Amino acid sequence: MIEYKKKILANGLTVVVNRDPVSKLAAVNILYRVGARNENPERTGFAHLFEHLMFRGTRRIPNFDLPVQMACGDNNAFTNNDYTDFYITLPKDNVETALWLESDRMEGLDITPEKLETEKRVVIEEFRQRYLNQPYGDQPMLLRALAYKVHPYRWATIGLTPEHIAQATLDEVQAFYRAHYRPSNAILSISADIDEEKMLDLAEKWFEPLANRPAAPDHIRQEPVQTAPRREVAERDVPATTVSQAFHMGGRTSPDFYIADLVSDLLAGGDSARLYTHLVKEQRLFSSVNAYISGDVDPGLFVFTGQLLPETTPEQAEAAFRAEIEALRTRPATDYEVEKVKNKFEANTLFGELNVMNKAMNLGFYEMLGDLPLVNREVAAYRAVTTDDIIDFSRRTFRPENCSTLIYKASK
């Protein structure tokens, strides 16, 4: 159970605070509701680019990392399709250093032509190394593009092509900053052994003077229901062929999310799970196999994927996946299987709540979802899943017409 207080400042900034009486550290987390989903299809990769630019200094603080280090702190960030998250941990007595830094870069980021060109080169090189020149690097990108046709989830956080970053102008980048990095588009969450009212007062001190800015128009198109199976074969210079199958499923706040997450653990939650036991150890069709959910805010994907052994054909791999799906659709999971994965989730949740940074991040994330109390209800949501729910979900989700199959074929 995470206790918290919430306040919305006059400029629209949402503040959520938690008193952690155990930790000697303070965690300051600021989440911006901007990810790859908010980008222009002709200029993708901007949210990830800003993850880099936000550390390049402001008009008043040219070196963001130096004050953090002087305050004995640590900081980092990440970007995904739905949001961007920046976080700092430091001794609780130095919490105002973090608030000063975050409030300053929310309004005063110094985007010069030189800084922009430097970070553009860094991002483009990352794109090439991780996605274009890495074995299997473009596989998830191809699967996204196959499964999504109109929703911005059809591109990865890194973007559709490095050319979009290479061609980005200073005016475009500054406009993106003004539209998305503003108080009413952000959630500040703090966890520390500090009185909650004191933390709210500090947040107000450092952030309420900031002016809000107009919101960017929302052009996100929802993905239509897939009505026919899709299939693509891509040949690459890789060691082994892989087969991936993606099925559309509900979004992060859908009741189906908990069932899907539990099912993915039934299938691939360790060496004793179904896929590894049946397809790797017993049938010897794959060298590795996995099942996972994308966890996106909007309706996401449930993915089966596996790397084939040399003698296995893609047809055999697909048949093996179909057999596992048929078992989910027709035969109840055992009480032991279900209880094991439920216990695993509950243990991970309770263990995570021991960490002051996890608390701050979770408060920001669930507020972003629009249901902050959910932070304390999810264990119960998993506990409520039944074997009948698993069968019903599998029948509704794992249908041929809802499937996108990618054969990532090793060239001979």
Steps between C-alpha positions, in 0.01 A plus 500: 500500500638836392348795685502833320364851472423674173470863397457679168678835484349811342705447183367146458796301636386189686700427817483168687704443816567203726669499840743209530614483864770243429707642216776756550472590132250713316370401160378774268327380185352712225294335230404683182200373308694490176634195322534370147119499472499882504734546205433609146529190275734707284721590799524196724758448773453846657399377846814287518709788367371714788602238751852595390447875460355540848844424645678757285448790738281807532556870467578517873656157562733398215595164656200307635697208644749705705253632763355147535844357565586778744181415690615132518223399262441294190270562205378343178204479264314275259253541216237265361204527267273652765709729723844630597631465855783685677613404849749606766594331828699691760520546879169630629662815639594592142157447347470865400796461268297256294192721502708802397656310210176348373305825520777681315514261206120488472509864394855600411652225286775652287467342155775646286586392145828352629334296775230379264750384239704317764201309637366429152827324420482302825142387434567411136802293602290325765236426235762343274675300770192364678254457215664507158841338556407261782391141429120486543506876566215588264287198591281681757464793261373272224256332738360836612453613141323174417263510798414872493385690193377837632587531871840659582599176674594395149842656559747439782617765746818546299285601200420376152827604336812691605422744221221651709752609763764596244254735328353651819533877514565713807154659464331158494688382807428819695131475408492141630653616828250783546206274422584206725742597777265720699344486848155372407654217297717379790469304822747563782520219756722499809568228755713584806499506878365854494161622621255478209377858541861617500563318170189656347615842617845447346343392172286812501802717581704375204236426236199727548681810365536322164254608235303237317505484121235401245456127440588334174204373295432128542505321165524142631295263286371188672582170336200332332418139583713260300271280290744281305830329577817680391828345404845624402829328423823696543837349412804619693859399568432351845606173666151345522146552379245637745122488492290764676124522527328813635137513614315822582382526861359758741686802630670555835181580694293223339403202718655286227842641585521301824383180335747548214789570735417189699472291182840624377652381828324164471661462159843654553559579866817296535645162405206313653240694298308342214683628193850414619389163637302393195677665207862516612555205734244245378438564130838663429361742244644825634829607654314775689137602529303776668155651545447856619260792495592847381330673796403807299245753624283458192410149378827310466639167390539150638804350328625145458855479369769238468834428337492181296749216510660435159280198419174674597287658226290813551193287435591270787558797727162653417331165556667475842373844596150403381508191721592705805226749420246222457589369845437846646167524318366160600661370820499680836839582644581315819452669835873455563597682179269791564590537866870495417482794262267694730742452788787615279322823410403574859856435623646725229253776588573485872874484443484795260322714757806478723686723254439872532556559128249232403241670718553837335496347151187297569312801633581693185413209273159423651409868506592511130261206443223711654440267795745577780326270757576210263853503642355322804240284322701306246593208723129445561435525125749220433364296789151524351594333169344155464571203275175577316629852437812353339297280266265786409791740434681242288194432288437871442862595437687212337294490181655450154352824367653691793850369434799662327778251425856607426746243364845650553693262279869429518655542157686196371 
